[in-house]
Short mmCIF file of C-alpha atoms and ligand atoms in Angstrom, two decimals:
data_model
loop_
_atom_site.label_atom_id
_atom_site.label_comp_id
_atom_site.label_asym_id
_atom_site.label_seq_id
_atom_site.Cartn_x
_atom_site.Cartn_y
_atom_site.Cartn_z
CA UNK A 1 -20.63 -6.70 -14.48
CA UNK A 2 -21.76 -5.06 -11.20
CA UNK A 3 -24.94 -3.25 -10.92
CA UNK A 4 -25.07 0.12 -11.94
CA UNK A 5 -25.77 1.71 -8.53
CA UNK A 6 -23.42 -0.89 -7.06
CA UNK A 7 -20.39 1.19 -9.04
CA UNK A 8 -21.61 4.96 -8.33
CA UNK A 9 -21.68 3.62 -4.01
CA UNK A 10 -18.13 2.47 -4.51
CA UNK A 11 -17.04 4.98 -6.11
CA UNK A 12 -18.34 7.93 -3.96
CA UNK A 13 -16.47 5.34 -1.05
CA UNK A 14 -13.57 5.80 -2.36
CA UNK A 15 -13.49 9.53 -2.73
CA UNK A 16 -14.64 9.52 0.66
CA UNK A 17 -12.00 7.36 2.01
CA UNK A 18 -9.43 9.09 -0.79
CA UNK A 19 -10.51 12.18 1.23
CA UNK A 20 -9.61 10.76 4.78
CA UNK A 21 -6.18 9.59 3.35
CA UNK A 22 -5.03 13.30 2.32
CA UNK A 23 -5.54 14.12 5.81
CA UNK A 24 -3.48 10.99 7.02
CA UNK A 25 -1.08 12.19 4.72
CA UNK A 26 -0.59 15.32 5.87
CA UNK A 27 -0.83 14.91 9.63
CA UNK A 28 0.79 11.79 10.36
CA UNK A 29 4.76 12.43 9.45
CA UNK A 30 3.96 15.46 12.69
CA UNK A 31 2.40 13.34 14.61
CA UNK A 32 -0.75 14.94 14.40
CA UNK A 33 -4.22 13.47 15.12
CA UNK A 34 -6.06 12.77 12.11
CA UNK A 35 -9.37 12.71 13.56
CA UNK A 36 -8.98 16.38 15.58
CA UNK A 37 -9.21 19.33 14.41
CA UNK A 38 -11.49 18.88 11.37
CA UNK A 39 -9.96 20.00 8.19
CA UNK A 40 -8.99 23.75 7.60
CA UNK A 41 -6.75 25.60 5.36
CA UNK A 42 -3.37 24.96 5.32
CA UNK A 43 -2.33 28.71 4.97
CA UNK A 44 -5.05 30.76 6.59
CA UNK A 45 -5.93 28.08 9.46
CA UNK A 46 -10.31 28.92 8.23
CA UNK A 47 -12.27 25.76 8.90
CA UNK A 48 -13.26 24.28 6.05
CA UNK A 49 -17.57 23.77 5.68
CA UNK A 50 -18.70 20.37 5.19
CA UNK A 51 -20.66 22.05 1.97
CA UNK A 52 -17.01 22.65 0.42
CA UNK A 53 -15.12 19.63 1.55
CA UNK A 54 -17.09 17.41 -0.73
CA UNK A 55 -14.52 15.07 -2.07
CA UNK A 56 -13.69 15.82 -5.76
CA UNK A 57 -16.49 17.68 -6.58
CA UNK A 58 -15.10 21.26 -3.92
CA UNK A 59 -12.13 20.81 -5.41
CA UNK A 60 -13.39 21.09 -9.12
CA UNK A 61 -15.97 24.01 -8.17
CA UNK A 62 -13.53 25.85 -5.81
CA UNK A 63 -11.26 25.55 -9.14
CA UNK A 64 -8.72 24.40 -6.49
CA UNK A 65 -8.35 27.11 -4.39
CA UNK A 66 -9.40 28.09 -0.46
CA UNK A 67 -12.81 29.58 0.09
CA UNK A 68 -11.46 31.66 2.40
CA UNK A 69 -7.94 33.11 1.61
CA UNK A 70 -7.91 31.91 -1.93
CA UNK A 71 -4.46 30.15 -1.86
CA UNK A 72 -3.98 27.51 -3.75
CA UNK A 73 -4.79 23.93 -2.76
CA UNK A 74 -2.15 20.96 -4.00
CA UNK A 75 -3.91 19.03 -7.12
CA UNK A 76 -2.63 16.28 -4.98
CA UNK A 77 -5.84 16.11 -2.57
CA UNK A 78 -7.62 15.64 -6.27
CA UNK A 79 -5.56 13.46 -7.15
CA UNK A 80 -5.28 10.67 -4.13
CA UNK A 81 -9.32 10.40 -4.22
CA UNK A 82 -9.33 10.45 -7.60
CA UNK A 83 -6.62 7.24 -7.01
CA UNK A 84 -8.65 5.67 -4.35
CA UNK A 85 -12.12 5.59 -6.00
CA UNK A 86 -10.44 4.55 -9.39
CA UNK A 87 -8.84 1.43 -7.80
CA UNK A 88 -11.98 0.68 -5.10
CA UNK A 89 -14.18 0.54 -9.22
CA UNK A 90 -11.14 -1.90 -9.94
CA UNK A 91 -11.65 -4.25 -7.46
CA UNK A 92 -15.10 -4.27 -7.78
CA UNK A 93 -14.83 -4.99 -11.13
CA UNK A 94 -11.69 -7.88 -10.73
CA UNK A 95 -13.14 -9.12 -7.62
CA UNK A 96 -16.97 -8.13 -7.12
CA UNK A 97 -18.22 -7.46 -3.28
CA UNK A 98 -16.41 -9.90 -0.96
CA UNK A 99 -13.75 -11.11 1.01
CA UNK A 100 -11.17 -10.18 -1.80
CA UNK A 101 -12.83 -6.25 -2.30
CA UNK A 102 -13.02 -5.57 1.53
CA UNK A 103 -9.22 -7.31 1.72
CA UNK A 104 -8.21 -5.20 -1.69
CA UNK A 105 -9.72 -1.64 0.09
CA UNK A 106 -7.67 -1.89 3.36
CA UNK A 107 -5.11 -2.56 1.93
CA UNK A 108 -4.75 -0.18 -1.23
CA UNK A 109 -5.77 2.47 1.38
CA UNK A 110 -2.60 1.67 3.13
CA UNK A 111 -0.54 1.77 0.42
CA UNK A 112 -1.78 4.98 -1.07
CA UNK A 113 -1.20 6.66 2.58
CA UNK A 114 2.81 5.19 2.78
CA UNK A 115 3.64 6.09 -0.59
CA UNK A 116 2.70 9.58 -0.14
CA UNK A 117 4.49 10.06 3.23
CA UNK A 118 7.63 8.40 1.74
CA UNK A 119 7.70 10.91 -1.15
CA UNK A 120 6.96 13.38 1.25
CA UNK A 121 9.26 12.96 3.93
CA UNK A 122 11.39 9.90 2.78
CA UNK A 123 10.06 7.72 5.94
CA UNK A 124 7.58 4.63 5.70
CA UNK A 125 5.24 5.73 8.59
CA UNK A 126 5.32 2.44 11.09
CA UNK A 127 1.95 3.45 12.57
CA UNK A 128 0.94 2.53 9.23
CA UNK A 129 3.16 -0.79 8.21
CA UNK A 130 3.15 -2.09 11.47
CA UNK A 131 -0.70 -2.53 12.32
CA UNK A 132 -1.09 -3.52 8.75
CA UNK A 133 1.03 -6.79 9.32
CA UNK A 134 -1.43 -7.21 11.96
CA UNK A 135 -4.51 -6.78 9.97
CA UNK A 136 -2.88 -8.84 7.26
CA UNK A 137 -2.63 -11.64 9.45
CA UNK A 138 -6.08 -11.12 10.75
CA UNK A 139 -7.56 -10.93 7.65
CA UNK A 140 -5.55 -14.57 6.19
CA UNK A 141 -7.56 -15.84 9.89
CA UNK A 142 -11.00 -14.84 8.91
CA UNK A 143 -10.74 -15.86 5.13
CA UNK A 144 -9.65 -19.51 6.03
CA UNK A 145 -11.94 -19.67 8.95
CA UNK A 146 -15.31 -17.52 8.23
CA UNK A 147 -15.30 -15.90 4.81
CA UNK A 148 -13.64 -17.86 1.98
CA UNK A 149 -12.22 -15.88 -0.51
CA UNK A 150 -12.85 -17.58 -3.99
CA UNK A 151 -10.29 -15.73 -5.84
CA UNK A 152 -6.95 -16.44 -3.74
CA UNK A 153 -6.59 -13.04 -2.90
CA UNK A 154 -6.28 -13.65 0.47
CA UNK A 155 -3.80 -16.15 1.67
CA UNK A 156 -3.82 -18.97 4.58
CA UNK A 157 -2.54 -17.91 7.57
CA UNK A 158 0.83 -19.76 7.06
CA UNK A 159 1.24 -18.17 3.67
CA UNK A 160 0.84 -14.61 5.51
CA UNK A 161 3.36 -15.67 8.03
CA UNK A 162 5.54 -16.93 5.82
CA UNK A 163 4.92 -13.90 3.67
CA UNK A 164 6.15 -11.42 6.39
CA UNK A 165 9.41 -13.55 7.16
CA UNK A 166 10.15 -14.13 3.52
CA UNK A 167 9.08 -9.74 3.24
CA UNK A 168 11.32 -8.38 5.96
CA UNK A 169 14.02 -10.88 5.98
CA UNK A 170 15.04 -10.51 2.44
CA UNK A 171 15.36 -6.97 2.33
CA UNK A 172 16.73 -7.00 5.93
CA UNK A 173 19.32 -9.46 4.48
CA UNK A 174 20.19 -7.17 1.48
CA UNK A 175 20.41 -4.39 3.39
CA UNK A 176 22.65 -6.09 5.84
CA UNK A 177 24.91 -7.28 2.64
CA UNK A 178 24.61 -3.71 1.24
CA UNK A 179 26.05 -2.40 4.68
CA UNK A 180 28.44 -4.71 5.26
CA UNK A 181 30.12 -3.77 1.96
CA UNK A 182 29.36 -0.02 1.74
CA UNK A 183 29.49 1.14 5.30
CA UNK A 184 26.79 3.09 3.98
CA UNK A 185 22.62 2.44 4.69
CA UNK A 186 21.16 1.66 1.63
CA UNK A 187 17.85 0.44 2.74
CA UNK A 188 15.59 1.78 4.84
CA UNK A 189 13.77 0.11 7.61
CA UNK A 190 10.48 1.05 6.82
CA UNK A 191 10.95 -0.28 3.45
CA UNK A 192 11.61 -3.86 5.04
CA UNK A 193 8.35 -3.27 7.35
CA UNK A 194 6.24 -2.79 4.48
CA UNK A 195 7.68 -5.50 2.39
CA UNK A 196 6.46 -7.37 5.57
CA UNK A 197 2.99 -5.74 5.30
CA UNK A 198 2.77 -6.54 1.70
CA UNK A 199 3.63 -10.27 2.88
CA UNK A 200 1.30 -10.42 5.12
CA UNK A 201 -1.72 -8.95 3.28
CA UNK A 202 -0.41 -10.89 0.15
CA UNK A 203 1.04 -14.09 1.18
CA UNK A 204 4.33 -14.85 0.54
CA UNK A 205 4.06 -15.72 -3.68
CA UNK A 206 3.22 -11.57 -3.96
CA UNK A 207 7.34 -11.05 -2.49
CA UNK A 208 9.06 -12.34 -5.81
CA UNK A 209 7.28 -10.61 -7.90
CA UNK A 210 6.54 -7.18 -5.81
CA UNK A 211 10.32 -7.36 -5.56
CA UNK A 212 11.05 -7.57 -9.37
CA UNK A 213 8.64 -4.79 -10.28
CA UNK A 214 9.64 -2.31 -7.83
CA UNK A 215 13.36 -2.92 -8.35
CA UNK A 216 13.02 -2.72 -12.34
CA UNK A 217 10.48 0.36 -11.93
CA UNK A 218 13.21 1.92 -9.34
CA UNK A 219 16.02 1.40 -11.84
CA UNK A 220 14.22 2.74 -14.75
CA UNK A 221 13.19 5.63 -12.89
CA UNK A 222 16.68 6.19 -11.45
CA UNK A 223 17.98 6.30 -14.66
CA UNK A 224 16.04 8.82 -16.17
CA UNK A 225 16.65 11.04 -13.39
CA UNK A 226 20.08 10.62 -13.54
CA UNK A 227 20.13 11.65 -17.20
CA UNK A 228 18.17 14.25 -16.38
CA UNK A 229 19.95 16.04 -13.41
CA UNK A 230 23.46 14.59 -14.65
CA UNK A 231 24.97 11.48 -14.04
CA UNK A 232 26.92 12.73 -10.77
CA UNK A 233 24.43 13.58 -8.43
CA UNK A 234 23.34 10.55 -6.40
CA UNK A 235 19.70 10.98 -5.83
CA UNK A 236 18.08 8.83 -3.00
CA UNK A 237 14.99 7.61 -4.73
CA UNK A 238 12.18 6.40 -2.45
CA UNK A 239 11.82 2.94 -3.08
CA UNK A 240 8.16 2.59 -0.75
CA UNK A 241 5.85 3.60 -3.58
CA UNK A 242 7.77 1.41 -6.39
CA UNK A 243 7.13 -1.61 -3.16
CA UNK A 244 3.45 -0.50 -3.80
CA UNK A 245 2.87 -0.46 -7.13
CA UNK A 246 4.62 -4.12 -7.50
CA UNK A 247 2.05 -5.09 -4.57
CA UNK A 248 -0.82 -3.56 -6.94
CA UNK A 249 0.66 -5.31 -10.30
CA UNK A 250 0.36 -8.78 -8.27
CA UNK A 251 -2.66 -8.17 -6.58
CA UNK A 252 -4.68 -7.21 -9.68
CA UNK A 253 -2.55 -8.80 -12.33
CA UNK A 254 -0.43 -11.55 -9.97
CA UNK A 255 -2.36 -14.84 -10.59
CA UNK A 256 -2.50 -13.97 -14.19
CA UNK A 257 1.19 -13.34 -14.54
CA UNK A 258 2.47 -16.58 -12.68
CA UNK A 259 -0.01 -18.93 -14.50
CA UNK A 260 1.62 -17.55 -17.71
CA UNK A 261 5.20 -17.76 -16.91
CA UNK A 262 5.13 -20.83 -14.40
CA UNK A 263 2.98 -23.02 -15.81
CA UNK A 264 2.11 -22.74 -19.04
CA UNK A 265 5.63 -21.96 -20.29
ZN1 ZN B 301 -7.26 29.60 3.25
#
């Protein structure tokens, strides 16, 4: 169990960093800097104070609204630090402070900021995916030559190269299939970038099973809309946050999951 302080620093991080990501989100699919201006109201344009743009806590004693004009703010901005301090607590929890919780961070940060975007705008930003193939490279260099990482999070760096071939080139492959039959673009090609990422931060053992969990969470959830909105209407479900939450079963539940059905069957 991690001290007691230990959790309330992480979690206030994450908020923090939760924080940063709504503006990512936001800003990024225009092209916008995320750094300048500093945040202000999306209606009236008023700066927002430092004393009101305390992560979670403004946003409970504003009662979600602007200080200035009174519009509404999205419950969303709540809701993605609320997301990124809950999983930073997981990892300390799974994984304590190392290698594996700095690794896990990055990376869930990522995730959180290209699933948002995608059910935004329907794109998989590449100043996002791309870098973080980078980084997830990087990161496989310094945990096989510096930092170990004692709980296989990250991999070596042949498993995260192999990871990003094995990442982009199946879904490049099905989506070259799915064309070639169709005449019609199934898959994106930011969804085979961050398959890529996911490789690379991941190592290639992650793609199987990111891949299964997505695809059965994207069915289900197809399905349901379907029913719901009638069976007719073809409804182009983004498939970049169901990519992310198979990344987050494996990384959190992955080791577990393949012991059980691989080797102890
Ligand atoms: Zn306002």
């Amino acid at each position: 169990m991690p001290e007691f302080h230990l959790v309330y620093i992480v979690f206030i991080v994450g908020a923090m960093v939760g924080s940063f990501l709504n503006v990512c989100i936001s800003r990024i699919p225009n092209g916008e800097s995320v750094i300048h201006p500093p945040s202000h109201c999306p209606k009236c344009q008023a700066p927002i104070p430092f004393f009101h743009n305390i992560p979670l806590v403004s946003y409970l004693l504003l009662r979600g609204r602007c200080c200035s004009c009174g519009e509404r703010i999205s419950f969303r901005y709540f809701a993605v630090e609320l997301l990124m301090a809950s999983l930073a607590l997981l990892l300390l929890y799974q994984f304590g402070l190392g290698l594996a919780f700095v690794v896990g961070f990055i990376f869930i940060a990522a995730l959180i900021v290209i699933s948002f975007i995608d059910l935004d705008v329907r794109i998989v930003p590449d100043v996002i995916s791309l870098p973080g193939i980078v980084v997830g490279i990087l990161f496989s260099v310094i945990g096989h030559y510096v930092i170990s990482d004692p709980f296989d999070i990250v991999p070596t760096p042949l498993g995260a190269l192999i990871g990003v071939l094995v990442g982009g080139g199946f879904l490049l492959t099905v989506a070259w299939i799915y064309e070639r039959f169709t005449g019609v673009e199934g898959m994106g090609g930011g969804d085979i970038k961050l398959l890529a990422m996911i490789g690379a931060f991941l190592g290639w053992p992650s793609i199987p099973l990111t891949l299964f969990c997505s695809s059965l969470g994207g069915s289900v959830s197809g399905l349901c809309i379907m029913l719901a909105k009638g069976v007719d209407r073809r409804y182009a479900l983004p498939f970049a946050p169901f990519l992310c939450l198979g990344a987050l079963v494996y990384l959190f539940f992955g080791r577990e999951i393949i012991d059980f059905y691989v080797f102890r069957r």
